[in-house]
Amino acid sequence: MSRTLRAVMIILLVASCGQRGGPPPSNLDNACSIIEQRPNYLRAFSATERRWGVPVHVQMATIHQESSFRSDARTPFRWTLGVIPMGRQSSAFGYSQALDGTWDEYRRETRRFGARRDDIFDATDFMGWYMTQSNRRLGIPLNDTRNQYLAYHEGRTGFARGTYNSKPWLLRVADRVEDRSRMYEAQLRACNGRGFGVF
């Protein structure tokens, strides 16, 4: 094998180890732009809506808040004495920022053992599964972005206990997620006329 061919193969291998989902879309404030740039996102959101009933705009607003559409998103490091890294704040990873334990539960219950948090199809399916469980156990409608987000962030037990009520910052975040969901919904209706087939 020639050196040039070997070098090209090494470069391709290294490149494939990079960000699985690629960089996030450039305009996260425009739902039409997001799905124009990443048509596979719309396929994933639509598949999740068909399977679990969670509207596309609810999924999009939640992913925006959780990871800004970055497939490899992680929580920040914790530091001791300001210089010694002590691990990440949590095990949350990927588009949906699913925790290790919750992700494992999802894979067991859905029998999707090969699912990956940095894959948009798996991440949205996880979100649909989780929100459907919140609907069944807590009675939160699937289109209630604010309360679905609070249950998603706090966990269903935390939501049932009302832990979010002692976190004014989280209530503000949930309001922003709901506002973004409404914005995305209106934008998706507008771009549906351009042949996207969202609704």
PDB file of C-alpha atoms in Angstrom:
ATOM      1  CA  MET A   1       0.000   0.000   0.000  1.00  0.00           C
ATOM      2  CA  SER A   2       1.434   3.364  -1.005  1.00  0.00           C
ATOM      3  CA  ARG A   3       2.238   6.012   1.589  1.00  0.00           C
ATOM      4  CA  THR A   4      -0.226   8.418  -0.006  1.00  0.00           C
ATOM      5  CA  LEU A   5      -3.075   5.912   0.163  1.00  0.00           C
ATOM      6  CA  ARG A   6      -2.159   5.039   3.750  1.00  0.00           C
ATOM      7  CA  ALA A   7      -2.117   8.750   4.687  1.00  0.00           C
ATOM      8  CA  VAL A   8      -5.528   9.311   3.076  1.00  0.00           C
ATOM      9  CA  MET A   9      -6.980   6.319   4.948  1.00  0.00           C
ATOM     10  CA  ILE A  10      -5.620   7.616   8.277  1.00  0.00           C
ATOM     11  CA  ILE A  11      -7.067  11.084   7.635  1.00  0.00           C
ATOM     12  CA  LEU A  12     -10.470   9.577   6.794  1.00  0.00           C
ATOM     13  CA  LEU A  13     -10.352   7.405   9.913  1.00  0.00           C
ATOM     14  CA  VAL A  14      -9.501  10.357  12.159  1.00  0.00           C
ATOM     15  CA  ALA A  15     -12.214  12.482  10.529  1.00  0.00           C
ATOM     16  CA  SER A  16     -14.789   9.754  11.132  1.00  0.00           C
ATOM     17  CA  CYS A  17     -14.009   9.861  14.858  1.00  0.00           C
ATOM     18  CA  GLY A  18     -15.187  13.468  15.052  1.00  0.00           C
ATOM     19  CA  GLN A  19     -18.605  14.788  15.908  1.00  0.00           C
ATOM     20  CA  ARG A  20     -21.065  12.088  14.832  1.00  0.00           C
ATOM     21  CA  GLY A  21     -23.912  14.425  13.946  1.00  0.00           C
ATOM     22  CA  GLY A  22     -21.768  17.171  12.466  1.00  0.00           C
ATOM     23  CA  PRO A  23     -21.965  20.796  13.520  1.00  0.00           C
ATOM     24  CA  PRO A  24     -25.346  22.170  14.588  1.00  0.00           C
ATOM     25  CA  PRO A  25     -27.448  24.127  12.081  1.00  0.00           C
ATOM     26  CA  SER A  26     -26.394  27.751  11.698  1.00  0.00           C
ATOM     27  CA  ASN A  27     -29.733  29.435  12.513  1.00  0.00           C
ATOM     28  CA  LEU A  28     -31.326  27.824  15.566  1.00  0.00           C
ATOM     29  CA  ASP A  29     -34.020  30.503  15.749  1.00  0.00           C
ATOM     30  CA  ASN A  30     -35.657  29.355  12.523  1.00  0.00           C
ATOM     31  CA  ALA A  31     -37.273  25.921  12.383  1.00  0.00           C
ATOM     32  CA  CYS A  32     -37.478  25.991   8.580  1.00  0.00           C
ATOM     33  CA  SER A  33     -33.772  26.744   8.322  1.00  0.00           C
ATOM     34  CA  ILE A  34     -32.949  23.919  10.732  1.00  0.00           C
ATOM     35  CA  ILE A  35     -34.800  21.311   8.698  1.00  0.00           C
ATOM     36  CA  GLU A  36     -33.544  22.727   5.397  1.00  0.00           C
ATOM     37  CA  GLN A  37     -29.987  22.298   6.610  1.00  0.00           C
ATOM     38  CA  ARG A  38     -30.632  18.925   8.278  1.00  0.00           C
ATOM     39  CA  PRO A  39     -33.464  17.061   6.478  1.00  0.00           C
ATOM     40  CA  ASN A  40     -32.666  13.978   8.575  1.00  0.00           C
ATOM     41  CA  TYR A  41     -33.759  15.935  11.668  1.00  0.00           C
ATOM     42  CA  LEU A  42     -37.260  16.298  10.253  1.00  0.00           C
ATOM     43  CA  ARG A  43     -37.365  12.584   9.441  1.00  0.00           C
ATOM     44  CA  ALA A  44     -36.340  11.810  13.040  1.00  0.00           C
ATOM     45  CA  PHE A  45     -38.820  14.261  14.588  1.00  0.00           C
ATOM     46  CA  SER A  46     -41.634  13.006  12.367  1.00  0.00           C
ATOM     47  CA  ALA A  47     -40.883   9.354  13.148  1.00  0.00           C
ATOM     48  CA  THR A  48     -40.978  10.130  16.870  1.00  0.00           C
ATOM     49  CA  GLU A  49     -44.257  12.030  16.524  1.00  0.00           C
ATOM     50  CA  ARG A  50     -45.791   9.068  14.670  1.00  0.00           C
ATOM     51  CA  ARG A  51     -44.549   6.522  17.210  1.00  0.00           C
ATOM     52  CA  TRP A  52     -45.034   8.403  20.475  1.00  0.00           C
ATOM     53  CA  GLY A  53     -47.323  11.348  19.681  1.00  0.00           C
ATOM     54  CA  VAL A  54     -44.906  14.085  20.813  1.00  0.00           C
ATOM     55  CA  PRO A  55     -45.248  17.045  18.414  1.00  0.00           C
ATOM     56  CA  VAL A  56     -42.230  18.026  16.312  1.00  0.00           C
ATOM     57  CA  HIS A  57     -42.051  21.542  17.780  1.00  0.00           C
ATOM     58  CA  VAL A  58     -41.993  20.193  21.365  1.00  0.00           C
ATOM     59  CA  GLN A  59     -39.070  17.928  20.481  1.00  0.00           C
ATOM     60  CA  MET A  60     -37.205  20.719  18.697  1.00  0.00           C
ATOM     61  CA  ALA A  61     -37.582  23.216  21.544  1.00  0.00           C
ATOM     62  CA  THR A  62     -36.427  20.650  24.103  1.00  0.00           C
ATOM     63  CA  ILE A  63     -33.387  19.645  22.071  1.00  0.00           C
ATOM     64  CA  HIS A  64     -32.545  23.299  21.530  1.00  0.00           C
ATOM     65  CA  GLN A  65     -32.534  23.855  25.291  1.00  0.00           C
ATOM     66  CA  GLU A  66     -30.709  20.649  26.153  1.00  0.00           C
ATOM     67  CA  SER A  67     -27.919  20.618  23.569  1.00  0.00           C
ATOM     68  CA  SER A  68     -28.390  23.428  21.023  1.00  0.00           C
ATOM     69  CA  PHE A  69     -28.555  20.591  18.468  1.00  0.00           C
ATOM     70  CA  ARG A  70     -24.998  19.446  19.261  1.00  0.00           C
ATOM     71  CA  SER A  71     -24.734  15.674  18.989  1.00  0.00           C
ATOM     72  CA  ASP A  72     -21.779  15.466  21.375  1.00  0.00           C
ATOM     73  CA  ALA A  73     -23.026  17.912  24.036  1.00  0.00           C
ATOM     74  CA  ARG A  74     -21.877  17.179  27.586  1.00  0.00           C
ATOM     75  CA  THR A  75     -22.241  18.925  30.921  1.00  0.00           C
ATOM     76  CA  PRO A  76     -19.312  21.063  32.107  1.00  0.00           C
ATOM     77  CA  PHE A  77     -16.551  19.750  34.344  1.00  0.00           C
ATOM     78  CA  ARG A  78     -16.600  20.214  38.115  1.00  0.00           C
ATOM     79  CA  TRP A  79     -13.405  21.687  39.538  1.00  0.00           C
ATOM     80  CA  THR A  80     -11.720  21.519  42.922  1.00  0.00           C
ATOM     81  CA  LEU A  81      -9.614  24.488  43.983  1.00  0.00           C
ATOM     82  CA  GLY A  82     -10.444  25.966  40.604  1.00  0.00           C
ATOM     83  CA  VAL A  83      -7.845  23.873  38.778  1.00  0.00           C
ATOM     84  CA  ILE A  84      -8.356  20.154  39.448  1.00  0.00           C
ATOM     85  CA  PRO A  85     -11.031  18.542  37.231  1.00  0.00           C
ATOM     86  CA  MET A  86     -13.320  16.253  39.240  1.00  0.00           C
ATOM     87  CA  GLY A  87     -15.438  14.819  36.437  1.00  0.00           C
ATOM     88  CA  ARG A  88     -18.505  16.148  34.725  1.00  0.00           C
ATOM     89  CA  GLN A  89     -21.529  17.561  36.535  1.00  0.00           C
ATOM     90  CA  SER A  90     -23.613  14.622  35.327  1.00  0.00           C
ATOM     91  CA  SER A  91     -23.587  11.780  32.803  1.00  0.00           C
ATOM     92  CA  ALA A  92     -25.899  13.707  30.447  1.00  0.00           C
ATOM     93  CA  PHE A  93     -24.781  13.348  26.840  1.00  0.00           C
ATOM     94  CA  GLY A  94     -25.913  13.916  23.282  1.00  0.00           C
ATOM     95  CA  TYR A  95     -28.786  15.726  21.616  1.00  0.00           C
ATOM     96  CA  SER A  96     -31.268  14.861  24.366  1.00  0.00           C
ATOM     97  CA  GLN A  97     -28.809  15.104  27.298  1.00  0.00           C
ATOM     98  CA  ALA A  98     -30.069  11.751  28.557  1.00  0.00           C
ATOM     99  CA  LEU A  99     -28.426  10.461  31.732  1.00  0.00           C
ATOM    100  CA  ASP A 100     -26.699   7.075  31.657  1.00  0.00           C
ATOM    101  CA  GLY A 101     -29.268   5.353  33.876  1.00  0.00           C
ATOM    102  CA  THR A 102     -32.302   6.746  32.068  1.00  0.00           C
ATOM    103  CA  TRP A 103     -30.771   5.912  28.694  1.00  0.00           C
ATOM    104  CA  ASP A 104     -30.150   2.329  29.835  1.00  0.00           C
ATOM    105  CA  GLU A 105     -33.773   2.090  31.024  1.00  0.00           C
ATOM    106  CA  TYR A 106     -34.975   3.358  27.639  1.00  0.00           C
ATOM    107  CA  ARG A 107     -32.845   0.825  25.740  1.00  0.00           C
ATOM    108  CA  ARG A 108     -34.104  -2.040  27.915  1.00  0.00           C
ATOM    109  CA  GLU A 109     -37.784  -1.074  27.714  1.00  0.00           C
ATOM    110  CA  THR A 110     -37.763  -0.396  23.959  1.00  0.00           C
ATOM    111  CA  ARG A 111     -35.266  -3.212  23.200  1.00  0.00           C
ATOM    112  CA  ARG A 112     -33.171  -0.721  21.218  1.00  0.00           C
ATOM    113  CA  PHE A 113     -29.865  -1.940  22.625  1.00  0.00           C
ATOM    114  CA  GLY A 114     -27.757  -0.334  19.890  1.00  0.00           C
ATOM    115  CA  ALA A 115     -29.304   3.142  20.349  1.00  0.00           C
ATOM    116  CA  ARG A 116     -26.826   6.023  20.643  1.00  0.00           C
ATOM    117  CA  ARG A 117     -27.361   9.391  22.280  1.00  0.00           C
ATOM    118  CA  ASP A 118     -25.402  11.159  19.532  1.00  0.00           C
ATOM    119  CA  ASP A 119     -27.768   9.850  16.835  1.00  0.00           C
ATOM    120  CA  ILE A 120     -30.693  12.191  16.163  1.00  0.00           C
ATOM    121  CA  PHE A 121     -33.115   9.325  15.449  1.00  0.00           C
ATOM    122  CA  ASP A 122     -32.290   7.569  18.721  1.00  0.00           C
ATOM    123  CA  ALA A 123     -32.248  10.827  20.708  1.00  0.00           C
ATOM    124  CA  THR A 124     -35.691  11.899  19.511  1.00  0.00           C
ATOM    125  CA  ASP A 125     -37.092   8.411  20.030  1.00  0.00           C
ATOM    126  CA  PHE A 126     -35.775   8.523  23.603  1.00  0.00           C
ATOM    127  CA  MET A 127     -37.446  11.892  24.092  1.00  0.00           C
ATOM    128  CA  GLY A 128     -40.734  10.542  22.743  1.00  0.00           C
ATOM    129  CA  TRP A 129     -40.514   7.521  25.039  1.00  0.00           C
ATOM    130  CA  TYR A 130     -39.714   9.679  28.075  1.00  0.00           C
ATOM    131  CA  MET A 131     -42.450  12.230  27.436  1.00  0.00           C
ATOM    132  CA  THR A 132     -45.006   9.490  26.801  1.00  0.00           C
ATOM    133  CA  GLN A 133     -44.104   7.993  30.192  1.00  0.00           C
ATOM    134  CA  SER A 134     -44.585  11.455  31.754  1.00  0.00           C
ATOM    135  CA  ASN A 135     -47.968  11.652  30.075  1.00  0.00           C
ATOM    136  CA  ARG A 136     -49.031   8.235  31.398  1.00  0.00           C
ATOM    137  CA  ARG A 137     -47.678   8.600  34.924  1.00  0.00           C
ATOM    138  CA  LEU A 138     -48.192  12.312  35.558  1.00  0.00           C
ATOM    139  CA  GLY A 139     -50.971  13.220  33.140  1.00  0.00           C
ATOM    140  CA  ILE A 140     -48.874  15.862  31.339  1.00  0.00           C
ATOM    141  CA  PRO A 141     -50.264  16.374  27.816  1.00  0.00           C
ATOM    142  CA  LEU A 142     -47.738  15.632  25.074  1.00  0.00           C
ATOM    143  CA  ASN A 143     -48.140  19.148  23.673  1.00  0.00           C
ATOM    144  CA  ASP A 144     -47.589  20.849  27.066  1.00  0.00           C
ATOM    145  CA  THR A 145     -43.996  21.866  26.391  1.00  0.00           C
ATOM    146  CA  ARG A 146     -43.450  23.694  29.671  1.00  0.00           C
ATOM    147  CA  ASN A 147     -44.493  20.878  32.007  1.00  0.00           C
ATOM    148  CA  GLN A 148     -43.003  18.170  29.801  1.00  0.00           C
ATOM    149  CA  TYR A 149     -39.707  20.055  29.980  1.00  0.00           C
ATOM    150  CA  LEU A 150     -39.926  20.412  33.774  1.00  0.00           C
ATOM    151  CA  ALA A 151     -40.564  16.660  34.123  1.00  0.00           C
ATOM    152  CA  TYR A 152     -37.728  15.990  31.672  1.00  0.00           C
ATOM    153  CA  HIS A 153     -35.315  18.157  33.655  1.00  0.00           C
ATOM    154  CA  GLU A 154     -36.339  17.185  37.184  1.00  0.00           C
ATOM    155  CA  GLY A 155     -37.280  13.588  36.499  1.00  0.00           C
ATOM    156  CA  ARG A 156     -40.809  12.333  37.003  1.00  0.00           C
ATOM    157  CA  THR A 157     -40.386  11.862  40.761  1.00  0.00           C
ATOM    158  CA  GLY A 158     -38.995  15.379  41.130  1.00  0.00           C
ATOM    159  CA  PHE A 159     -41.802  16.801  39.049  1.00  0.00           C
ATOM    160  CA  ALA A 160     -44.416  14.970  41.144  1.00  0.00           C
ATOM    161  CA  ARG A 161     -42.846  16.459  44.278  1.00  0.00           C
ATOM    162  CA  GLY A 162     -42.784  19.936  42.738  1.00  0.00           C
ATOM    163  CA  THR A 163     -39.004  20.350  43.129  1.00  0.00           C
ATOM    164  CA  TYR A 164     -39.010  22.883  40.300  1.00  0.00           C
ATOM    165  CA  ASN A 165     -41.009  25.328  42.446  1.00  0.00           C
ATOM    166  CA  SER A 166     -37.907  26.082  44.519  1.00  0.00           C
ATOM    167  CA  LYS A 167     -35.878  26.822  41.367  1.00  0.00           C
ATOM    168  CA  PRO A 168     -36.946  30.170  39.891  1.00  0.00           C
ATOM    169  CA  TRP A 169     -34.180  29.928  37.269  1.00  0.00           C
ATOM    170  CA  LEU A 170     -35.607  26.603  36.034  1.00  0.00           C
ATOM    171  CA  LEU A 171     -39.121  28.025  35.808  1.00  0.00           C
ATOM    172  CA  ARG A 172     -37.716  30.832  33.630  1.00  0.00           C
ATOM    173  CA  VAL A 173     -35.958  28.263  31.438  1.00  0.00           C
ATOM    174  CA  ALA A 174     -39.177  26.243  31.098  1.00  0.00           C
ATOM    175  CA  ASP A 175     -41.015  29.400  30.031  1.00  0.00           C
ATOM    176  CA  ARG A 176     -38.351  30.028  27.379  1.00  0.00           C
ATOM    177  CA  VAL A 177     -38.637  26.446  26.124  1.00  0.00           C
ATOM    178  CA  GLU A 178     -42.410  26.866  25.836  1.00  0.00           C
ATOM    179  CA  ASP A 179     -41.993  30.184  23.970  1.00  0.00           C
ATOM    180  CA  ARG A 180     -39.512  28.577  21.571  1.00  0.00           C
ATOM    181  CA  SER A 181     -41.881  25.659  21.015  1.00  0.00           C
ATOM    182  CA  ARG A 182     -44.666  28.062  20.025  1.00  0.00           C
ATOM    183  CA  MET A 183     -42.270  29.957  17.750  1.00  0.00           C
ATOM    184  CA  TYR A 184     -41.120  26.720  16.087  1.00  0.00           C
ATOM    185  CA  GLU A 185     -44.728  25.569  15.680  1.00  0.00           C
ATOM    186  CA  ALA A 186     -45.682  28.788  13.862  1.00  0.00           C
ATOM    187  CA  GLN A 187     -42.567  28.619  11.690  1.00  0.00           C
ATOM    188  CA  LEU A 188     -43.185  24.981  10.800  1.00  0.00           C
ATOM    189  CA  ARG A 189     -46.739  25.809   9.720  1.00  0.00           C
ATOM    190  CA  ALA A 190     -45.323  28.552   7.485  1.00  0.00           C
ATOM    191  CA  CYS A 191     -42.646  26.366   5.930  1.00  0.00           C
ATOM    192  CA  ASN A 192     -45.146  23.537   5.459  1.00  0.00           C
ATOM    193  CA  GLY A 193     -46.423  25.578   2.511  1.00  0.00           C
ATOM    194  CA  ARG A 194     -42.959  25.210   1.001  1.00  0.00           C
ATOM    195  CA  GLY A 195     -43.380  21.449   0.795  1.00  0.00           C
ATOM    196  CA  PHE A 196     -41.794  20.247   4.022  1.00  0.00           C
ATOM    197  CA  GLY A 197     -44.839  18.202   4.990  1.00  0.00           C
ATOM    198  CA  VAL A 198     -44.509  18.733   8.756  1.00  0.00           C
ATOM    199  CA  PHE A 199     -48.237  19.049   9.492  1.00  0.00           C
TER     200      PHE A 199
END
